Amino acid sequence: MRCHAGPEGSKVRNSRARSGSPGACTMPEMPRIVPPIQESIVEAASHLRAGGVVAFATETVYGLGADTFNLNAIDRVYALKGRPFDNPLIAHVLDVAMAREILAESWDDRCSALATRFWPGPLTMIVPKRREVPDRATAGRATIAIRCPDHPAALQLLRALGSPISAPSANRSGQVSPTTAQHVADEFAEVEDLLILDGGPCVVGIESTVLDMTREPPEILRPGSITLDDIARVIGEARLREWHVQDASPGTSPRHYAPRAPLRLLNGHDLRNEIVTLRGRSCAVLAFPPLSRALRRRNELTLFTMPDDPVQYAARLYATLREADGAGVHAILIEAPPKDDERWTAVLDRLRRASARS
Ligand code: TXA
Ligand code: MG
C-alpha cells in the first residue's frame, strides 16, 4: 500500500496509503488506485471474491465491478451508484466460453459471428440468461447483457477471478462516465473500501454498443463505436433504436450522461448568438477547429477545441465535459457534430442525452 505513479508515469493524485506504512502519503484513506501489476490483480480478485467492489479500466469507460454471483456485492454497486434497481448491469466475461458456459441460456450462430469479429471489444450482447444467474444481476430480467472488454487490466482481473464481473460504468447514476482512474476516485472519494485498478485513460472513451439479440432483427439499444453498419456486415440485418425511445433499456433514458452545468447542443451560428445572450456569465465552449479559432480571443470563454474525427472526439468527450464542469461555468455550449453521418451517431447520442432537460 504505497503511493505510486500511474501507467503513464504521472503521479496519481488520489492514490492512498494507510498512515504508518513506509513512505506513506499523508492523505486520508481510500479509495485506493493501484497499478495493473500482478500483485494488485491478485488483491483485486480476492477483494471481489470476498464480496468487495473493484473499479477497473476497460477500453470504453471504467467499470464498477462486483462478482455476478454475489448478491450483496451487486446490491452494493447499485447503492454506491444510486442506480435504480430496475436498470440491469452488464456482465463482463473473459471469453465466449465464459459467456456460454456460465451466463447465456442460448447463443446462436449470429452471437458467435459477432463475438468472433468484435470480442474482446466494445460490443455488449443481450441474450436469454441461465436460471442460475441471480435475478438481482439483471434487475429481474430473463435476459443478460454480456461483453468481453478489450483491456489487459480487465482481462487479467477476469482471469484471476475465473468468473464473470457485473459492472456498470463507475459513475454516480446519471453523471458522466469516468475515463480515468482519477475520475473514479473523484466520483467515489468517500468510499473507503473501493479499489481502483488503473489502466490509464480509456482509448474508446464512450460506453459499448448494446445490441439486443433477443429481438428480430437484433436491435441496437445504445449506439457505440461499433456501428449499425459494422454489425449488419456480420449478421446481415440489424436496426438502431431511436435515441429518445427508452422502454427496452432503462439505462438509456433521455436525460443521462449529464454534467452539472446546463449543457446546450447548438449549431455554430446559434452557439455564437447564445454567447452574446449569456454576455458577462462564464461559459465553456466545445467547438470544432474553425469555430474555435474564431472564438479564441474571447477571454470570458473556457474554450475546448474538439477533434473533427468522431473516434478522437469520443475518446476526449467525457474528460472534457468533466473539465468544463470543474471550471465552475454557468453553462456548457457544444457545437453539434454532423447529424447525417453514421460515424457520429454514438457521440451525438451522448450529447443529446447530456443536453436533455428532463
Ligand atoms: O462500455 C460499457 O458498456 C461500460 C463498461 C464498464 O463495460 N459499461 C456500461 O454499463 O456502460 P452501464 O450499466 O452504465 O450501461 C449498461 C446499459 C444500460 O443502459 C442498461 O440498461 C443496459 O445496458 N442493459 C443491461 N442489461 C440489459 C438487459 N438485460 N436488457 C436491456 N438493457 C440492458
Ligand atoms: Mg452508465
mmCIF file of N, CA and C in Angstrom, residues 118-164:
data_model
loop_
_atom_site.group_PDB
_atom_site.id
_atom_site.type_symbol
_atom_site.label_atom_id
_atom_site.label_comp_id
_atom_site.label_asym_id
_atom_site.label_seq_id
_atom_site.Cartn_x
_atom_site.Cartn_y
_atom_site.Cartn_z
ATOM 1 N N PHE A 118 -15.863 -9.116 -33.025
ATOM 2 C CA PHE A 118 -15.704 -7.896 -32.194
ATOM 3 C C PHE A 118 -15.178 -8.130 -30.771
ATOM 4 N N TRP A 119 -15.079 -9.363 -30.299
ATOM 5 C CA TRP A 119 -14.579 -9.589 -28.929
ATOM 6 C C TRP A 119 -13.125 -10.001 -28.946
ATOM 7 N N PRO A 120 -12.313 -9.603 -27.982
ATOM 8 C CA PRO A 120 -12.687 -8.613 -26.981
ATOM 9 C C PRO A 120 -12.912 -7.255 -27.640
ATOM 10 N N GLY A 121 -13.905 -6.517 -27.145
ATOM 11 C CA GLY A 121 -14.188 -5.217 -27.735
ATOM 12 C C GLY A 121 -15.490 -4.619 -27.250
ATOM 13 N N PRO A 122 -15.784 -3.395 -27.738
ATOM 14 C CA PRO A 122 -16.890 -2.619 -27.175
ATOM 15 C C PRO A 122 -18.273 -2.994 -27.708
ATOM 16 N N LEU A 123 -18.570 -4.290 -27.749
ATOM 17 C CA LEU A 123 -19.906 -4.751 -28.137
ATOM 18 C C LEU A 123 -20.502 -5.565 -26.992
ATOM 19 N N THR A 124 -21.692 -5.134 -26.524
ATOM 20 C CA THR A 124 -22.423 -5.864 -25.494
ATOM 21 C C THR A 124 -23.607 -6.547 -26.157
ATOM 22 N N MET A 125 -23.757 -7.859 -25.908
ATOM 23 C CA MET A 125 -24.891 -8.576 -26.497
ATOM 24 C C MET A 125 -25.875 -9.002 -25.414
ATOM 25 N N ILE A 126 -27.151 -8.755 -25.661
ATOM 26 C CA ILE A 126 -28.203 -9.189 -24.730
ATOM 27 C C ILE A 126 -28.775 -10.505 -25.239
ATOM 28 N N VAL A 127 -28.724 -11.514 -24.366
ATOM 29 C CA VAL A 127 -29.194 -12.865 -24.726
ATOM 30 C C VAL A 127 -30.015 -13.418 -23.545
ATOM 31 N N PRO A 128 -30.788 -14.496 -23.767
ATOM 32 C CA PRO A 128 -31.518 -15.094 -22.635
ATOM 33 C C PRO A 128 -30.528 -15.564 -21.566
ATOM 34 N N LYS A 129 -30.881 -15.379 -20.293
ATOM 35 C CA LYS A 129 -29.930 -15.745 -19.224
ATOM 36 C C LYS A 129 -30.248 -17.129 -18.649
ATOM 37 N N ARG A 130 -29.216 -17.733 -18.100
ATOM 38 C CA ARG A 130 -29.404 -19.012 -17.403
ATOM 39 C C ARG A 130 -30.120 -18.783 -16.086
ATOM 40 N N ARG A 131 -30.872 -19.818 -15.648
ATOM 41 C CA ARG A 131 -31.611 -19.705 -14.388
ATOM 42 C C ARG A 131 -30.693 -19.482 -13.199
ATOM 43 N N GLU A 132 -29.487 -20.063 -13.258
ATOM 44 C CA GLU A 132 -28.570 -19.960 -12.104
ATOM 45 C C GLU A 132 -28.040 -18.542 -11.891
ATOM 46 N N VAL A 133 -28.114 -17.698 -12.917
ATOM 47 C CA VAL A 133 -27.613 -16.325 -12.755
ATOM 48 C C VAL A 133 -28.613 -15.562 -11.883
ATOM 49 N N PRO A 134 -28.132 -14.934 -10.790
ATOM 50 C CA PRO A 134 -29.067 -14.271 -9.878
ATOM 51 C C PRO A 134 -29.892 -13.193 -10.592
ATOM 52 N N ASP A 135 -31.180 -13.151 -10.294
ATOM 53 C CA ASP A 135 -32.052 -12.137 -10.897
ATOM 54 C C ASP A 135 -31.571 -10.730 -10.580
ATOM 55 N N ARG A 136 -30.961 -10.590 -9.413
ATOM 56 C CA ARG A 136 -30.506 -9.271 -8.980
ATOM 57 C C ARG A 136 -29.509 -8.674 -9.981
ATOM 58 N N ALA A 137 -28.678 -9.542 -10.580
ATOM 59 C CA ALA A 137 -27.644 -9.066 -11.502
ATOM 60 C C ALA A 137 -28.237 -8.573 -12.828
ATOM 61 N N THR A 138 -29.510 -8.914 -13.077
ATOM 62 C CA THR A 138 -30.139 -8.475 -14.331
ATOM 63 C C THR A 138 -31.415 -7.686 -14.049
ATOM 64 N N ALA A 139 -31.541 -7.185 -12.845
ATOM 65 C CA ALA A 139 -32.718 -6.401 -12.445
ATOM 66 C C ALA A 139 -34.007 -7.169 -12.735
ATOM 67 N N GLY A 140 -33.948 -8.479 -12.507
ATOM 68 C CA GLY A 140 -35.145 -9.303 -12.649
ATOM 69 C C GLY A 140 -35.461 -9.720 -14.074
ATOM 70 N N ARG A 141 -34.632 -9.325 -15.017
ATOM 71 C CA ARG A 141 -34.927 -9.679 -16.416
ATOM 72 C C ARG A 141 -34.543 -11.124 -16.739
ATOM 73 N N ALA A 142 -35.176 -11.648 -17.756
ATOM 74 C CA ALA A 142 -34.858 -13.012 -18.199
ATOM 75 C C ALA A 142 -33.700 -12.987 -19.184
ATOM 76 N N THR A 143 -33.208 -11.805 -19.457
ATOM 77 C CA THR A 143 -32.074 -11.663 -20.387
ATOM 78 C C THR A 143 -30.871 -11.117 -19.638
ATOM 79 N N ILE A 144 -29.693 -11.297 -20.241
ATOM 80 C CA ILE A 144 -28.479 -10.741 -19.629
ATOM 81 C C ILE A 144 -27.617 -10.073 -20.703
ATOM 82 N N ALA A 145 -27.044 -8.923 -20.335
ATOM 83 C CA ALA A 145 -26.146 -8.200 -21.237
ATOM 84 C C ALA A 145 -24.715 -8.676 -20.951
ATOM 85 N N ILE A 146 -23.995 -9.079 -21.995
ATOM 86 C CA ILE A 146 -22.655 -9.662 -21.804
ATOM 87 C C ILE A 146 -21.654 -8.977 -22.722
ATOM 88 N N ARG A 147 -20.472 -8.689 -22.159
ATOM 89 C CA ARG A 147 -19.416 -8.195 -23.043
ATOM 90 C C ARG A 147 -18.048 -8.627 -22.565
ATOM 91 N N CYS A 148 -17.130 -8.784 -23.512
ATOM 92 C CA CYS A 148 -15.750 -9.128 -23.211
ATOM 93 C C CYS A 148 -14.903 -7.889 -23.488
ATOM 94 N N PRO A 149 -14.391 -7.245 -22.437
ATOM 95 C CA PRO A 149 -13.698 -5.968 -22.615
ATOM 96 C C PRO A 149 -12.306 -6.121 -23.222
ATOM 97 N N ASP A 150 -11.916 -5.158 -24.017
ATOM 98 C CA ASP A 150 -10.604 -5.213 -24.678
ATOM 99 C C ASP A 150 -9.590 -4.363 -23.912
ATOM 100 N N HIS A 151 -9.282 -4.819 -22.725
ATOM 101 C CA HIS A 151 -8.276 -4.095 -21.926
ATOM 102 C C HIS A 151 -7.532 -5.118 -21.073
ATOM 103 N N PRO A 152 -6.192 -5.082 -21.089
ATOM 104 C CA PRO A 152 -5.449 -6.098 -20.342
ATOM 105 C C PRO A 152 -5.777 -6.118 -18.855
ATOM 106 N N ALA A 153 -6.022 -4.952 -18.246
ATOM 107 C CA ALA A 153 -6.313 -4.934 -16.800
ATOM 108 C C ALA A 153 -7.613 -5.674 -16.524
ATOM 109 N N ALA A 154 -8.637 -5.401 -17.329
ATOM 110 C CA ALA A 154 -9.944 -6.052 -17.133
ATOM 111 C C ALA A 154 -9.822 -7.553 -17.387
ATOM 112 N N LEU A 155 -9.110 -7.921 -18.436
ATOM 113 C CA LEU A 155 -8.992 -9.343 -18.777
ATOM 114 C C LEU A 155 -8.186 -10.104 -17.724
ATOM 115 N N GLN A 156 -7.137 -9.470 -17.214
ATOM 116 C CA GLN A 156 -6.353 -10.135 -16.159
ATOM 117 C C GLN A 156 -7.185 -10.335 -14.901
ATOM 118 N N LEU A 157 -8.011 -9.335 -14.598
ATOM 119 C CA LEU A 157 -8.869 -9.446 -13.420
ATOM 120 C C LEU A 157 -9.876 -10.585 -13.605
ATOM 121 N N LEU A 158 -10.471 -10.666 -14.794
ATOM 122 C CA LEU A 158 -11.430 -11.741 -15.079
ATOM 123 C C LEU A 158 -10.761 -13.111 -15.021
ATOM 124 N N ARG A 159 -9.528 -13.176 -15.513
ATOM 125 C CA ARG A 159 -8.798 -14.448 -15.498
ATOM 126 C C ARG A 159 -8.514 -14.858 -14.054
ATOM 127 N N ALA A 160 -8.101 -13.873 -13.243
ATOM 128 C CA ALA A 160 -7.762 -14.176 -11.847
ATOM 129 C C ALA A 160 -8.999 -14.597 -11.056
ATOM 130 N N LEU A 161 -10.152 -13.985 -11.353
ATOM 131 C CA LEU A 161 -11.378 -14.342 -10.636
ATOM 132 C C LEU A 161 -11.956 -15.646 -11.173
ATOM 133 N N GLY A 162 -11.821 -15.846 -12.478
ATOM 134 C CA GLY A 162 -12.328 -17.066 -13.102
ATOM 135 C C GLY A 162 -13.844 -17.100 -13.218
ATOM 136 N N SER A 163 -14.460 -15.945 -13.144
ATOM 137 C CA SER A 163 -15.927 -15.871 -13.136
ATOM 138 C C SER A 163 -16.347 -14.469 -13.618
ATOM 139 N N PRO A 164 -17.587 -14.321 -14.112
ATOM 140 C CA PRO A 164 -17.996 -13.010 -14.655
ATOM 141 C C PRO A 164 -18.046 -11.897 -13.612
#
